[in-house]
């Protein structure tokens, strides 16, 4: 697994998200109220809404377009809705953020 | 022939006595009541919530006027009895009414103890006994800043908390070393003091009051040690004395109170005494439970049933200050023959102490966690030997017999004669039987039929559990729609508690109101954020992470993730310079669509998020500010050209529209607010389907509100006609402020107005000038913090992170 540095934890507000641009499209990096970090595709399985713009609560985000609730841990839609978004491995070391874009790397290589 | 029953006093005890009496013998007596207070029977226990603003007087009435009419009672309001003639069997009021009796009940209650110190009769010195006192305190709280409460007992602390909730600077002066020393041990008294101090109430213990200072009215309190505490309001809450003067003059036997036997007879067989004025078995009482017991017994004896007899019982004490849980019962003094079990958790603010004698509970003090109070009370009452469960006793009922029980099981395990409601002496069996016999299904029903939880309300949770237990799945408590899945509380309750408890952060709301989730959800967080922004202007720091994306980035998100931007065009009026600036922005940023909106302005759609600050910078240079087209806030004020151009125009509708918009822009509201001003009844600005509209007429301005033209279509209601622009602005601002303070999040004006009543809105914003001005003032204050252009703030760098990607990972790096 190849880890790419993308910034620091403090770049993302608590209960907020920011995006990174990658060759595979936008990935949303979330920081929860208890400082856990998650990365998922910035693309709601419903109608492609930018999940990074939603309200973050617990380990979920509510899509700004039609209020689907997506689990940041599994990428799955919660409640009555069905759908799933890709999750990307992410880690924090010494306050620095890394994502694993190994799938990308294989494809690009 | 019906006999004549005369009652002196119309408090809670005689009210309850009559209920029992009418149940036993509805037609036996013709009842006459003399009430020195000019009103009906209300719940005095609830005066504290009225003082703190959590309840209104109307909500604490026990017997409305209709009840007296229904039972044929003659009620003399505002009549004080001045004489009892026992040989003629008559009473006479200060207003000259004389009434004969066959049976007389004295229920004159108690009088506050006024300290015999200089200055104790100055204006500004009050006691805390009845609604008049509360009204006087509320009046004082409006105009004066400082209050001293003399007495740190139950009543004094409730008064202090209430005045503090009304924004007064409150100091409690207490003679003893710890608060509520008659009900609490020193440890609990100390915790209570800490809690009250953390709410901003100053507390001075071991303080003897020497004098109330002041020339023409109270200006301060002087203590024996020379300290002087400035105060415009002094509340004497140093105790009560049974009111016995009248009985004494009539020659009845008196000691501390009017002496009665265990059937409530005074020394005259035709005269009874009940309530705080009566003394039975050496005790006088001030808590409601024994007073209601007196009422029950008196009713029996008056109707000829002499079997019930009054027996002394310890009554648990609870403090009615929102957010403070406190329970005390029985005897808790130290002694050689006693043992105690203590649980202390300073961090959680929990203190529990059980006092045991010969392996039986004789006293209990609970602070912070009081849910086992009923169980301990039951064990004490039944004198249960606790040897077997001694190890786990202090942890409460849930921990007896192995695995912890859920609260329902705990209630299920209570015996039928366990007391649920201490105030009204209602046991579990009575509630269960009544629910079954009368097929009750709601808490209100149970309150109406059994009185359980109808007085102080602190046992409401227990009563609900009994209901749930009895009805099973048939019980549907959803009378109030909860805000969301994170809480059972409804919007109104949450708004009320935010104010009452002084909650000023989202975290504090969730903590205090026991949210089930760690940080709420996308439904409750924006609502709470709005309530806090509205209720604490200038104090609450807006939490942008709790705002919907549109309000976070001050633009409207579109289906493809781009944004649209609408600058303000005051009253829909624009100019060549403004249009040129918009045209330049459209060219520079390749904005794909430009559209005229329904609110008389111009929308630029399809702007990339990263470009927003640059777009705003250019628009800002041309003088534009945000149009808040994305906000739960003031959107547009649509106008027609009015008397400037139109041959029918009666007033300057354009000018008024611009004035309203410039006054009110930037304010956050529960849902969007759209307005319009039409210059004549032809109504070209379509003001009669707006949240607030004005129709100009020759004689002035007709103010409309509560229209809708979206999901629902609804013509406006007419609020009223005012003569000048100034008045129109004041009324409109007051109306919107009332809506801001009362409505539920996302509730448009028309829905809110329907819920609370068009007349009520009119009464508060048009007819009641004082309220109108108060609403207006609060709006103006709030605008000091709200009227900031969010676009220019962001052009200057605020929330930069919102508009830039965190990182761009190029193909090569990813491929490394």
Coordinates of N, CA, C and O in Angstrom, one line a residue, chain A residues 2 4-8 11-23 26 29 47 50 52-58 62 64-65 97 101 104-105 108-109, chain B residues 518-522 525-526 543 545-549 552-553 557-561 563 609-610 800-802 804-816:
Chain A
X2 N 0.6 2.1 -0.9 CA 1.4 3.4 -1.0 C 0.7 4.5 -0.4 O -0.4 4.8 -0.8
X4 N 0.2 8.5 0.3 CA 0.5 9.8 -0.2 C 0.1 10.8 0.8 O -1.0 10.8 1.4
X5 N 1.1 11.7 1.2 CA 0.8 12.8 2.1 C -0.1 13.8 1.5 O 0.1 14.2 0.3
X6 N -1.1 14.3 2.2 CA -2.1 15.2 1.6 C -2.3 16.5 2.4 O -3.0 17.4 2.0
X7 N -1.7 16.5 3.6 CA -1.9 17.7 4.5 C -1.9 17.3 5.9 O -1.4 16.2 6.3
X8 N -2.4 18.2 6.8 CA -2.4 17.9 8.2 C -3.9 17.8 8.7 O -4.8 18.4 8.1
X11 N -5.9 20.9 9.0 CA -6.4 21.6 7.8 C -8.0 21.4 7.7 O -8.6 22.1 6.9
X12 N -8.5 20.3 8.3 CA -9.9 20.0 8.2 C -10.6 20.4 9.5 O -10.1 20.0 10.6
X13 N -11.7 21.1 9.4 CA -12.4 21.5 10.6 C -13.1 20.2 11.2 O -13.4 19.3 10.5
X14 N -13.2 20.2 12.6 CA -13.9 19.1 13.2 C -15.3 19.1 12.7 O -16.0 20.1 12.4
X15 N -15.9 17.9 12.5 CA -17.2 17.7 11.9 C -17.2 18.4 10.6 O -18.2 19.0 10.2
X16 N -16.2 18.2 9.8 CA -16.1 18.9 8.5 C -15.4 18.0 7.5 O -15.0 16.8 7.8
X17 N -15.2 18.5 6.3 CA -14.5 17.7 5.3 C -13.8 18.6 4.3 O -14.1 19.8 4.2
X18 N -12.8 18.1 3.6 CA -12.2 18.8 2.5 C -11.9 17.8 1.4 O -11.9 16.6 1.6
X19 N -11.6 18.3 0.2 CA -11.5 17.4 -0.9 C -10.0 17.3 -1.3 O -9.3 18.2 -1.1
X20 N -9.7 16.2 -1.9 CA -8.4 16.2 -2.7 C -8.8 15.8 -4.1 O -9.7 15.1 -4.4
X21 N -8.0 16.4 -5.0 CA -8.2 16.1 -6.5 C -7.2 15.0 -6.8 O -6.0 15.1 -6.5
X22 N -7.7 13.9 -7.4 CA -6.8 12.8 -7.8 C -7.1 12.5 -9.2 O -8.2 12.9 -9.7
X23 N -6.3 11.7 -9.8 CA -6.5 11.3 -11.2 C -7.9 10.5 -11.3 O -8.5 10.4 -12.4
X26 N -12.6 13.4 -7.4 CA -12.5 14.0 -6.1 C -12.7 13.0 -5.0 O -13.6 12.2 -5.1
X29 N -12.2 14.0 2.3 CA -11.5 13.5 3.5 C -12.3 14.1 4.7 O -12.5 15.4 4.8
X47 N -27.4 10.5 -6.4 CA -27.4 11.3 -7.7 C -26.1 12.1 -7.8 O -26.0 13.2 -8.4
X50 N -22.0 16.1 -4.0 CA -20.7 16.2 -3.3 C -20.8 16.0 -1.8 O -21.2 16.9 -1.1
X52 N -18.7 15.8 0.4 CA -17.8 16.6 1.2 C -18.5 17.9 1.7 O -18.0 18.6 2.6
X53 N -19.6 18.3 1.1 CA -20.3 19.5 1.4 C -21.4 19.3 2.4 O -22.1 20.2 2.8
X54 N -21.6 18.0 2.9 CA -22.7 17.7 3.8 C -22.4 18.0 5.2 O -21.2 18.3 5.6
X55 N -23.4 17.8 6.1 CA -23.2 17.9 7.5 C -22.7 16.6 8.1 O -23.3 15.6 7.8
X56 N -21.6 16.7 8.8 CA -21.0 15.5 9.4 C -21.5 15.3 10.8 O -21.5 16.2 11.6
X57 N -22.0 14.1 11.1 CA -22.5 13.8 12.5 C -22.2 12.4 12.8 O -22.4 11.5 12.0
X58 N -21.6 12.2 14.0 CA -21.1 10.9 14.4 C -20.1 10.5 13.3 O -19.2 11.3 12.9
X62 N -24.5 13.6 5.9 CA -25.7 13.7 5.2 C -25.5 14.5 3.9 O -25.0 15.6 3.9
X64 N -25.7 16.9 0.8 CA -26.4 18.2 0.7 C -27.5 18.2 -0.4 O -28.4 19.1 -0.3
X65 N -27.5 17.3 -1.3 CA -28.6 17.4 -2.4 C -29.9 16.8 -1.9 O -30.9 17.5 -2.0
X97 N -1.7 13.8 7.4 CA -2.7 12.9 6.8 C -2.1 12.2 5.6 O -1.4 12.8 4.8
X101 N -3.5 5.5 -2.3 CA -4.1 5.5 -3.6 C -3.5 4.3 -4.4 O -3.3 4.5 -5.6
X104 N -5.2 3.4 -7.7 CA -4.8 4.4 -8.7 C -3.5 4.1 -9.3 O -3.3 4.1 -10.5
X105 N -2.5 3.8 -8.4 CA -1.1 3.6 -8.9 C -1.0 2.5 -9.8 O -0.4 2.6 -10.9
X108 N -2.5 3.5 -13.1 CA -1.7 4.5 -13.8 C -0.5 3.8 -14.3 O 0.1 4.2 -15.4
X109 N 0.0 2.8 -13.6 CA 1.3 2.2 -14.0 C 1.1 1.2 -15.1 O 0.8 1.3 -16.1
Chain B
X518 N -23.7 11.4 19.9 CA -22.6 12.1 20.4 C -22.6 13.6 19.9 O -22.3 14.5 20.6
X519 N -23.0 13.7 18.6 CA -23.0 15.1 18.1 C -24.2 15.4 17.2 O -24.1 16.1 16.2
X520 N -25.3 14.8 17.5 CA -26.5 15.1 16.8 C -26.6 14.6 15.4 O -25.9 13.6 15.1
X521 N -27.4 15.2 14.6 CA -27.6 14.7 13.3 C -27.9 15.9 12.4 O -27.9 17.1 12.8
X522 N -28.1 15.7 11.1 CA -28.3 16.8 10.1 C -29.6 17.5 10.3 O -29.9 18.5 9.7
X525 N -28.9 19.5 14.4 CA -27.7 20.5 14.5 C -28.1 21.9 13.9 O -27.8 22.9 14.6
X526 N -28.6 21.9 12.7 CA -28.9 23.2 12.1 C -30.0 23.9 12.9 O -30.0 25.2 13.1
X543 N -21.9 28.0 14.8 CA -21.2 26.8 14.4 C -21.4 26.5 12.9 O -22.4 25.9 12.6
X545 N -20.1 24.3 11.1 CA -20.2 22.9 10.7 C -21.6 22.4 10.9 O -22.0 21.3 10.5
X546 N -22.5 23.2 11.6 CA -23.8 22.7 11.8 C -24.8 23.4 10.8 O -26.0 23.3 11.0
X547 N -24.2 24.1 9.9 CA -25.1 24.8 8.9 C -25.1 24.0 7.6 O -24.1 23.4 7.3
X548 N -26.2 24.0 6.9 CA -26.3 23.4 5.6 C -25.4 24.1 4.7 O -25.1 25.3 4.8
X549 N -24.8 23.4 3.7 CA -23.8 23.9 2.9 C -24.1 25.3 2.3 O -23.2 26.1 2.2
X552 N -23.2 27.7 4.7 CA -21.8 27.7 5.1 C -21.0 28.4 4.0 O -20.0 29.1 4.3
X553 N -21.4 28.3 2.7 CA -20.6 29.0 1.7 C -21.3 30.2 1.1 O -20.8 30.8 0.1
X557 N -26.2 25.5 -3.6 CA -25.6 24.4 -4.3 C -26.6 23.9 -5.4 O -27.8 23.9 -5.2
X558 N -26.0 23.5 -6.6 CA -26.8 23.1 -7.7 C -26.6 21.6 -7.9 O -25.8 21.0 -7.3
X559 N -27.4 21.0 -8.8 CA -27.4 19.5 -8.8 C -26.0 19.0 -9.3 O -25.7 17.8 -8.9
X560 N -25.2 19.8 -10.0 CA -23.9 19.3 -10.4 C -22.8 19.7 -9.5 O -21.6 19.5 -9.8
X561 N -23.2 20.2 -8.3 CA -22.2 20.6 -7.3 C -21.6 22.0 -7.5 O -20.7 22.4 -6.7
X563 N -22.4 26.2 -7.9 CA -23.2 27.1 -7.0 C -23.8 28.2 -7.8 O -23.3 28.6 -8.9
X609 N -17.1 26.2 -7.1 CA -16.9 26.6 -5.7 C -15.6 27.4 -5.5 O -15.6 28.4 -4.8
X610 N -14.5 27.0 -6.2 CA -13.3 27.7 -6.0 C -13.3 29.1 -6.5 O -12.5 30.0 -6.0
X800 N -11.2 30.2 4.5 CA -10.5 29.9 3.3 C -10.6 28.4 2.9 O -10.7 28.0 1.7
X801 N -10.5 27.5 4.0 CA -10.5 26.1 3.7 C -11.7 25.6 2.9 O -11.7 24.6 2.3
X802 N -12.8 26.4 3.1 CA -14.1 26.0 2.4 C -13.9 26.0 0.9 O -14.6 25.2 0.2
X804 N -11.0 25.8 -1.1 CA -9.8 25.3 -1.8 C -9.8 23.8 -1.5 O -10.0 23.4 -0.4
X805 N -9.3 23.0 -2.5 CA -9.1 21.6 -2.2 C -7.9 21.5 -1.2 O -7.0 22.4 -1.2
X806 N -7.9 20.4 -0.4 CA -6.9 20.2 0.5 C -5.6 19.9 -0.2 O -4.5 20.4 0.2
X807 N -5.6 19.2 -1.2 CA -4.4 18.8 -2.0 C -4.9 18.4 -3.4 O -6.0 17.9 -3.6
X808 N -3.9 18.5 -4.3 CA -4.2 17.9 -5.6 C -3.1 16.9 -5.8 O -1.9 17.2 -5.7
X809 N -3.5 15.7 -6.0 CA -2.5 14.6 -6.2 C -2.3 14.4 -7.7 O -3.3 13.9 -8.3
X810 N -1.2 14.8 -8.3 CA -1.0 14.6 -9.7 C -0.8 13.2 -10.1 O -0.5 12.3 -9.2
X811 N -1.1 12.9 -11.3 CA -1.0 11.5 -11.8 C 0.3 10.9 -11.5 O 0.4 9.8 -11.1
X812 N 1.4 11.7 -11.8 CA 2.8 11.1 -11.6 C 3.0 10.7 -10.1 O 3.5 9.6 -9.9
X813 N 2.6 11.6 -9.2 CA 2.8 11.2 -7.8 C 2.0 10.0 -7.4 O 2.6 9.1 -6.7
X814 N 0.8 10.0 -7.8 CA 0.0 8.8 -7.5 C 0.6 7.5 -8.1 O 0.4 6.5 -7.6
X815 N 1.2 7.7 -9.2 CA 1.7 6.5 -9.9 C 3.1 6.1 -9.4 O 3.6 5.1 -9.8
X816 N 3.7 6.9 -8.5 CA 5.0 6.6 -8.0 C 5.1 5.2 -7.4 O 4.2 4.8 -6.7

